[in-house]
Structures are given as structure tokens and as C-alpha cells.
Amino acid sequence: MSVLPPLDVTRIRKDFPILERGMRGKRLAFLDSAASAQKPRPVIDTLSHVYSHEYANIHRGVYELSERATRRYEEAREKVAALLGAASPREIVFTRNATESINLVASSWGRQNVGEGDEILVTHMEHHANIVPWQLLCEERGAKLRVVPIDDDGALCMDELEKRIGPRTRLVSVVHVSNALGTINPVQDIVRIAHERGVPVLLDGAQSVPRMAVDVAALDCEFYVFSGHKLYGPSGIGVLYGKAELLEAMPPYQGGGEMIRTVSFEGSTWNDVPNKFEAGTPAIAEAIGLGAAVDYVRELGLERIARHEAELLDYGTERLLELPGLRLIGTAREKIGVLGFVVDGVHPHDLATILDQHGVAVRAGHHCAQPVMQRFGVPATTRASLGVYNDREDLDQLVEGVREAIEVFR
Ligand code: PLP
């Protein structure tokens, strides 16, 4: 078996210009990649290049620039399809972000397939983006949102999942990796269990796609969503993967230019997928920039990225647990590089403010996962999350900052 070399973080850090700047007179320890990742030079350069040399509206022009921009946009779709292991680029719809991708499915597929008395099954660890669109749909259709509980480590109760899939379950919609807890869900098993009962599955891959190899064909899920900005790409661009036959059967999400084949006052007909779901001028440069981000992470290697994070997660966990009164929220065995914690006597926001003085950028709050906070009986956590550019020094800086906060509040 070949052993992959570890990531060369010293070299990787040079790809991210923002890491060259200091923060409050200190080295910047950026530990908030789960919220949004920083951008490497190839992504920044691609955006600049597109606007300087290749920009025009796409799909409509017959002139060279428009044809070139169209080609680059469609190439980005091919890159995303290859990243996810989709059968065809037709299965990749560009959206604004993971949130819009889920809203698209809830609005289009949901209105067509969910009726009075039906059920949508989510889990207790979902991001609000995978709760609220279903609540809105359920309210409109008279359907019910059901929730799979999680245990004290933040792992999904799989036996409860099985029990909660019933004859009225229309969709199982589950996060692949939790942004608040770091838990990696056994999505292969979840899809198998749901399919045995004839229920389709949506997977929220906002945190998994930047951190591990994902293969939608092997997973066999019906839908998979993620955001470009967490994958070291631009903001304003996201992805919905959907099996072609489902996308084809779904009604349009938004109406306007590009999504139509013909328009008259008597009625309109729709374009083929995926264009049927891309009404109006899309985020052209951002999609092309996402293509550059996909190239970047594939070149580093998603397996190496996963191993890098796992190694740093072990180190960070060990170091944080040295601190008195610190409790980790999210201790599932299968976890990615998210370290959520609370410290006795120190409010998470005060902690994050003190860490900022140390040049450490972390997130404090409910992380758009209020049900997770309720489950663990805390109003908020402080969360350090890892990316390809992080090293042990970042985590040491974090630990020193937390240690000082504990002393200040003692
Ligand atoms: N799902 C998960 C698990 C997330 O972590 C996030 C963002 O933090 C989202 C969905 C929503 O992503 P976006 O705000 O890019 O739409």
C-alpha cells in the first residue's frame, strides 16, 4: 500500500496571501474555516484573470468572449461533477450556496412530492439551512418535520433513525458532517436504510466536501449540496447535485431568462437540466473561481487533507483538554477538524474577544445550529475549525489565548 506524503503546510501557507498579514500585532491564527475558508492565490488569480481577460455574459453571445466565458463556466461544472463523482455535468446545478441548494429542492421537489400528513426526516444536528426550508415546506403542505436524536457525544442515534422512517416519510435530509460538533455521519448506511424503505436522501455536504473525498455515485444519494466559499472558492457560488431523472422531473425553481426554451403570453416551456434551474445571469466568475478551487484541493489530495485535519484534531483535542474547566461539545468517534468547547465561568463571546487579541480568529455563538446548543444545554460554544493552512502553532496560539482568558476570569 502506498503511503501518501503529508501536506506541506509551510508551502501551502504561502498560497494564501491573507496569512501573511498579522493580526493585532500577532501572527494570524485563522481557525474559522468552517464558517468560510480563506482563498489561495490560484483562486484569486482566476477571478482577476476572468475579469481582466475573459469576462462576458454566457450562453447568449455568439462572439469570442462570450463563447470563451461560457466554455470556462461549463468547464467549472465538469470539474465539480468530477469532484463529486457525478455521472454527468448535467447533474450539477450552480446556485448561490448550500442554503439556496436546499431551498431549491424544498421548493421544487418538495412542492411536487410532499403533501398533507407526509413527513420529512432531519437530525438534531442540522444547520438551520437544513431545518428552516423544510419547516416552511411543511407549514405550506400540512406535512410534519421529524427529528432523529443525537447522543451525548454528538453522534447520531442510528436505531432511532431507522424507527423514524415510516410510511409517510418522503425525504431523509441529513448533514454529512456537522458544523457545530464535527460529527461525521454514517451517510452510506443512512442512504441504504432510507432506500430499503423507498425514501430518497438529501445530504448536506457543506462541511464534508472541503475535507474528504465524496463520491455521490457510490453514496447513491438523490441530492448532495455544498458551498464554494467553504471549499477555498469564492462566495456567491454553490452546488446542487441531483440525480438526472429527479432533476428532469422537477418543476422550475425560479423563472426568468436562461431557464426557458420558449416564452409566449400563452405559456412557456423549460430548458434542459441543469439550465432549467439557473434562471438569470449566474455568478459567472465565481463559478470559474470555484473550478480553480476544485483543482486546488484535488491537487493537494482530499485524502491527504482529511489526514492532515485528523492529525491536527488529535493534537488540538489533547492540548485543549489540558485546560481546567474546559468541556468539548462534540466528541463523536468519527469527527472532522471542528473543536467546539465551553469553559466554566467564561462566556464564549468574551473568550472569542480575548482570542482575537491573541491574533486567533474563532467563532463564538450557536453556529446556526440552535437545536445542537439546546441538546447540550449551552447557549453558545467557542469553535475553532481547521483548514489546509493550519498547523500546530495555530493550535498552540489558541490554547495560550484560552489559558489567559481563564486566568482573567478566575
Ligand atoms: N450546512 C452546513 C453544515 C453548514 O456548516 C453551513 C454553513 O455554515 C451551511 C449548511 C450553509 O452554508 P451557506 O451559508 O454557505 O449556504
XYZ file of C-alpha atoms and ligand atoms in Angstrom:
426
model
C 0.000 0.000 0.000
C 1.460 3.379 -0.955
C 1.747 5.925 1.847
C 0.779 9.427 0.790
C 3.184 12.136 1.951
C 1.697 14.608 4.463
C 0.634 18.073 3.327
C 3.472 20.571 3.154
C 1.747 23.216 5.265
C 4.665 25.663 5.115
C 4.326 25.724 1.343
C 0.505 25.756 1.432
C 0.517 28.781 3.741
C 2.411 30.711 1.051
C -0.532 30.116 -1.316
C -2.821 32.147 0.974
C -1.822 35.843 0.869
C -4.088 36.773 3.785
C -1.992 34.624 6.125
C 0.975 36.922 5.505
C -0.767 39.725 7.361
C -0.570 39.832 11.107
C -3.489 40.390 13.425
C -3.294 42.800 16.373
C 0.483 42.652 16.242
C 0.474 38.850 16.361
C 0.678 36.055 13.836
C -2.811 35.413 12.404
C -4.102 32.015 13.516
C -7.156 31.612 11.319
C -9.347 28.950 12.892
C -12.736 29.709 11.351
C -12.681 27.766 8.095
C -15.958 26.001 8.897
C -17.626 29.416 8.567
C -15.715 30.337 5.417
C -12.273 29.320 4.183
C -9.542 31.694 3.044
C -8.653 31.830 -0.665
C -5.475 30.542 -2.291
C -3.618 32.502 -4.950
C -4.888 30.328 -7.871
C -8.498 31.214 -6.973
C -7.727 34.927 -6.522
C -5.744 34.973 -9.771
C -8.514 33.178 -11.644
C -11.077 35.799 -10.591
C -8.740 38.586 -11.590
C -7.929 36.871 -14.904
C -11.586 36.301 -15.786
C -12.486 39.948 -15.183
C -9.335 41.215 -16.916
C -9.388 38.966 -19.983
C -12.354 36.628 -20.332
C -15.491 38.258 -18.981
C -18.805 38.442 -20.830
C -22.293 37.135 -20.215
C -22.586 33.442 -21.004
C -24.754 31.156 -23.136
C -26.132 34.019 -25.211
C -23.361 35.746 -27.123
C -22.047 34.497 -30.448
C -18.831 36.489 -30.098
C -15.497 35.084 -28.943
C -15.501 36.499 -25.402
C -18.950 35.183 -24.591
C -18.132 31.793 -26.044
C -14.923 31.673 -24.013
C -16.676 32.650 -20.753
C -19.360 30.042 -21.459
C -16.698 27.408 -22.015
C -14.936 28.276 -18.754
C -18.248 28.251 -16.840
C -19.178 24.839 -18.238
C -15.667 23.536 -17.571
C -16.164 24.501 -13.929
C -19.350 22.432 -13.918
C -17.369 19.480 -15.298
C -14.756 19.917 -12.556
C -17.433 19.898 -9.857
C -19.044 16.808 -11.411
C -15.677 15.036 -11.354
C -15.015 16.143 -7.749
C -18.319 14.642 -6.591
C -18.197 11.593 -8.855
C -21.450 12.619 -10.586
C -22.434 10.619 -13.660
C -22.714 13.785 -15.782
C -22.230 17.574 -15.512
C -25.982 17.790 -16.220
C -26.452 16.672 -12.624
C -24.662 19.772 -11.299
C -26.770 22.902 -10.766
C -24.982 26.112 -9.807
C -26.717 28.018 -7.013
C -25.628 30.780 -4.620
C -24.698 28.453 -1.759
C -25.695 25.286 0.104
C -28.633 27.165 1.618
C -30.069 28.008 -1.779
C -29.467 24.448 -2.992
C -31.608 23.061 -0.154
C -34.254 25.730 -0.713
C -34.329 24.777 -4.382
C -35.042 21.134 -3.530
C -37.601 22.055 -0.859
C -39.373 24.449 -3.168
C -39.306 22.456 -6.414
C -39.098 18.765 -5.477
C -40.841 19.363 -2.149
C -43.945 21.045 -3.540
C -44.275 18.281 -6.116
C -43.759 15.363 -3.728
C -44.818 16.380 -0.223
C -48.466 16.616 0.801
C -50.710 16.732 3.837
C -49.679 14.268 6.541
C -46.326 13.451 4.894
C -43.080 13.620 6.832
C -39.563 14.956 6.256
C -36.877 13.447 8.460
C -33.885 15.516 9.598
C -31.499 15.138 12.539
C -30.916 17.083 15.727
C -27.500 18.233 14.477
C -28.634 20.068 11.334
C -27.547 23.555 10.370
C -30.521 25.911 10.165
C -30.162 25.701 6.375
C -31.350 22.095 6.569
C -34.178 22.799 9.009
C -35.950 26.009 8.065
C -36.604 25.284 4.341
C -38.325 22.039 5.424
C -40.295 23.833 8.143
C -41.549 26.308 5.541
C -42.493 23.456 3.211
C -44.212 21.502 5.991
C -46.188 24.570 7.025
C -47.336 25.141 3.476
C -48.215 21.496 2.738
C -49.530 20.389 6.118
C -46.600 17.992 6.479
C -44.535 17.191 9.565
C -40.855 17.581 10.338
C -39.474 14.656 12.336
C -36.101 14.664 14.063
C -33.554 11.916 14.742
C -31.888 12.428 18.160
C -28.165 12.513 18.866
C -26.297 11.041 21.833
C -24.151 12.784 24.439
C -21.071 12.608 22.204
C -22.967 14.212 19.354
C -23.265 11.032 17.305
C -26.476 10.195 15.501
C -28.730 7.556 17.131
C -28.919 5.239 14.154
C -31.507 2.889 15.666
C -33.783 5.917 16.142
C -33.248 6.898 12.524
C -34.499 3.502 11.421
C -37.516 3.744 13.705
C -38.458 7.190 12.469
C -38.596 6.313 8.786
C -42.252 5.427 8.325
C -44.771 5.013 5.520
C -45.298 8.799 5.326
C -41.584 9.714 5.175
C -40.995 11.454 1.860
C -37.356 12.504 2.322
C -34.439 11.970 4.682
C -32.320 15.144 4.747
C -29.113 14.799 6.747
C -25.893 16.677 7.236
C -22.838 14.679 6.118
C -20.573 16.424 8.645
C -21.871 18.649 11.459
C -20.509 22.197 11.534
C -21.212 22.584 15.273
C -19.993 19.183 16.519
C -17.682 17.926 13.801
C -19.519 14.577 13.740
C -19.150 12.589 10.521
C -22.427 10.805 9.927
C -22.515 7.257 8.503
C -24.157 8.528 5.332
C -23.611 5.326 3.361
C -25.689 3.444 5.966
C -28.263 6.231 6.130
C -28.803 6.095 2.354
C -29.037 2.292 2.432
C -31.590 2.305 5.270
C -33.684 5.021 3.600
C -33.568 3.309 0.210
C -34.636 -0.024 1.707
C -37.813 1.834 2.629
C -38.067 3.581 -0.736
C -37.202 7.021 0.654
C -34.854 9.431 -1.195
C -31.983 11.165 0.617
C -30.506 14.674 0.530
C -27.041 15.088 2.040
C -25.774 18.476 3.198
C -22.098 18.399 2.276
C -21.208 21.988 3.239
C -18.533 20.773 5.701
C -17.602 17.445 4.112
C -16.705 18.486 0.551
C -13.749 20.651 1.728
C -12.445 17.886 3.983
C -12.876 14.443 2.485
C -13.323 12.593 -0.782
C -17.039 12.426 -1.653
C -18.486 10.086 -4.256
C -22.178 10.647 -4.906
C -22.373 7.655 -7.252
C -21.084 5.316 -4.528
C -23.289 7.008 -1.901
C -26.270 6.737 -4.267
C -27.943 9.744 -2.593
C -30.563 11.629 -4.589
C -29.276 15.122 -3.744
C -25.988 16.497 -2.402
C -25.288 20.182 -1.699
C -22.305 22.349 -0.826
C -20.988 25.948 -0.878
C -17.986 27.188 -2.859
C -16.749 29.562 -0.168
C -16.017 26.779 2.323
C -14.001 24.922 -0.341
C -11.452 27.761 -0.656
C -13.522 29.158 -3.550
C -15.426 32.430 -3.986
C -18.586 33.274 -2.077
C -21.833 33.568 -4.037
C -21.498 30.187 -5.736
C -22.893 26.885 -4.507
C -23.770 23.495 -5.875
C -26.754 21.202 -6.005
C -26.059 17.703 -7.236
C -29.240 15.833 -8.184
C -29.766 12.543 -9.967
C -30.637 13.439 -13.564
C -34.021 11.706 -13.583
C -35.106 13.618 -10.483
C -33.912 16.986 -11.770
C -35.698 16.338 -15.055
C -38.981 15.564 -13.296
C -38.792 18.631 -11.039
C -40.557 21.917 -11.903
C -38.502 25.140 -12.206
C -37.411 26.888 -9.017
C -37.241 30.445 -10.311
C -38.476 31.901 -13.594
C -36.637 34.219 -15.960
C -34.010 34.184 -18.671
C -31.879 31.117 -19.428
C -34.215 28.621 -17.741
C -36.706 28.703 -20.639
C -36.836 27.117 -24.092
C -39.726 29.234 -25.421
C -41.786 32.072 -23.978
C -45.099 33.449 -25.188
C -48.001 35.062 -23.395
C -49.892 31.806 -23.774
C -47.232 29.930 -21.816
C -43.560 28.986 -21.617
C -41.521 25.802 -21.930
C -38.405 24.928 -19.971
C -34.775 24.481 -20.859
C -32.985 21.180 -20.229
C -31.337 20.475 -16.890
C -29.319 21.951 -15.341
C -30.133 25.258 -17.100
C -33.805 24.903 -16.109
C -32.666 25.708 -12.558
C -30.289 28.552 -13.378
C -32.600 31.499 -14.041
C -30.963 34.816 -14.922
C -27.291 35.704 -15.216
C -25.405 33.376 -12.911
C -22.287 34.015 -10.825
C -20.002 33.577 -13.847
C -16.562 34.465 -12.488
C -17.397 32.843 -9.157
C -18.255 29.539 -10.842
C -14.971 29.663 -12.757
C -13.201 30.533 -9.493
C -14.851 27.517 -7.885
C -13.389 25.422 -10.698
C -9.936 26.727 -9.698
C -10.653 25.840 -6.047
C -11.643 22.318 -7.077
C -8.346 21.988 -8.959
C -6.509 23.271 -5.885
C -7.952 20.786 -3.380
C -7.709 17.888 -5.816
C -4.058 18.683 -6.372
C -3.440 18.643 -2.614
C -5.489 15.448 -2.429
C -8.639 15.117 -0.343
C -7.343 12.041 1.444
C -4.234 13.941 2.482
C -6.393 16.883 3.581
C -8.502 14.523 5.705
C -5.409 13.007 7.287
C -3.888 16.412 7.966
C -7.060 17.518 9.771
C -7.320 14.275 11.733
C -3.754 14.667 12.978
C -4.322 18.305 13.992
C -7.667 17.433 15.563
C -5.970 14.888 17.838
C -3.300 17.399 18.779
C -5.792 20.235 19.411
C -8.103 17.984 21.433
C -5.267 16.833 23.647
C -3.972 20.347 24.209
C -7.383 21.903 24.918
C -8.192 19.193 27.451
C -5.120 20.299 29.459
C -7.079 23.421 30.382
C -9.089 23.484 33.629
C -12.861 23.793 33.283
C -12.905 23.246 29.521
C -15.521 20.926 28.078
C -15.604 19.841 24.456
C -19.020 19.834 22.808
C -18.888 17.142 20.147
C -16.801 14.092 20.951
C -18.057 11.560 18.429
C -15.539 8.925 17.393
C -15.881 9.890 13.724
C -15.070 13.596 13.633
C -13.548 16.267 11.419
C -11.452 19.241 12.482
C -14.031 21.188 14.449
C -13.294 21.903 18.105
C -16.357 23.319 19.848
C -15.988 23.968 23.567
C -17.236 25.812 26.629
C -15.151 26.979 29.567
C -16.525 27.277 33.105
C -17.095 30.913 34.057
C -16.130 32.391 30.672
C -18.785 33.376 28.139
C -17.953 32.121 24.627
C -18.160 35.660 23.218
C -15.731 37.011 25.850
C -13.444 34.115 25.083
C -13.521 34.824 21.334
C -12.803 38.506 22.018
C -9.758 37.650 24.133
C -8.589 35.184 21.489
C -8.853 37.950 18.904
C -6.341 39.924 20.987
C -4.019 36.947 20.513
C -4.462 37.022 16.731
C -6.705 33.938 16.893
C -9.843 34.034 14.744
C -12.529 31.676 16.052
C -16.309 31.681 16.024
C -18.487 32.075 19.124
C -22.235 31.554 19.091
C -24.766 28.924 18.124
C -23.166 28.303 14.709
C -26.592 28.325 13.039
C -27.367 25.119 14.896
C -29.504 26.254 17.835
C -31.036 22.779 18.384
C -27.493 21.463 18.994
C -26.935 24.105 21.686
C -30.300 23.198 23.258
C -29.369 19.495 23.199
C -26.158 20.188 25.142
C -27.738 22.782 27.431
C -25.427 25.632 26.438
C -26.332 28.990 24.880
C -23.269 29.003 22.667
C -19.839 27.472 22.157
C -16.485 28.765 21.041
C -15.495 26.932 17.880
C -12.072 26.514 16.321
C -12.239 24.888 12.897
C -9.376 23.705 10.731
C -8.306 24.142 7.140
C -5.422 23.054 4.934
C -3.276 26.010 6.073
C -3.464 25.306 9.803
C -0.602 23.880 11.814
C 0.229 23.062 15.418
C 1.383 26.630 16.000
C -2.180 27.864 15.349
C -3.498 25.459 17.963
C -0.774 26.420 20.452
C -1.765 30.066 19.964
C -5.396 29.074 20.601
C -4.546 27.187 23.789
C -2.429 30.058 25.140
C -5.272 32.508 24.475
C -7.834 30.316 26.236
C -5.425 29.866 29.154
C -5.141 33.636 29.519
C -8.937 34.059 29.351
C -9.341 31.509 32.136
C -6.866 33.491 34.266
C -8.622 36.817 33.522
C -11.993 35.448 34.603
C -10.740 33.469 37.580
N -24.839 23.308 6.173
C -23.789 23.283 6.989
C -23.426 22.014 7.676
C -23.027 24.424 7.198
O -21.977 24.377 8.015
C -23.402 25.612 6.541
C -22.658 26.855 6.808
O -22.033 27.036 7.813
C -24.493 25.589 5.686
C -25.189 24.416 5.520
C -24.936 26.801 4.954
O -23.931 27.236 4.103
P -24.105 28.604 3.332
O -24.295 29.657 4.361
O -22.852 28.743 2.555
O -25.317 28.438 2.456
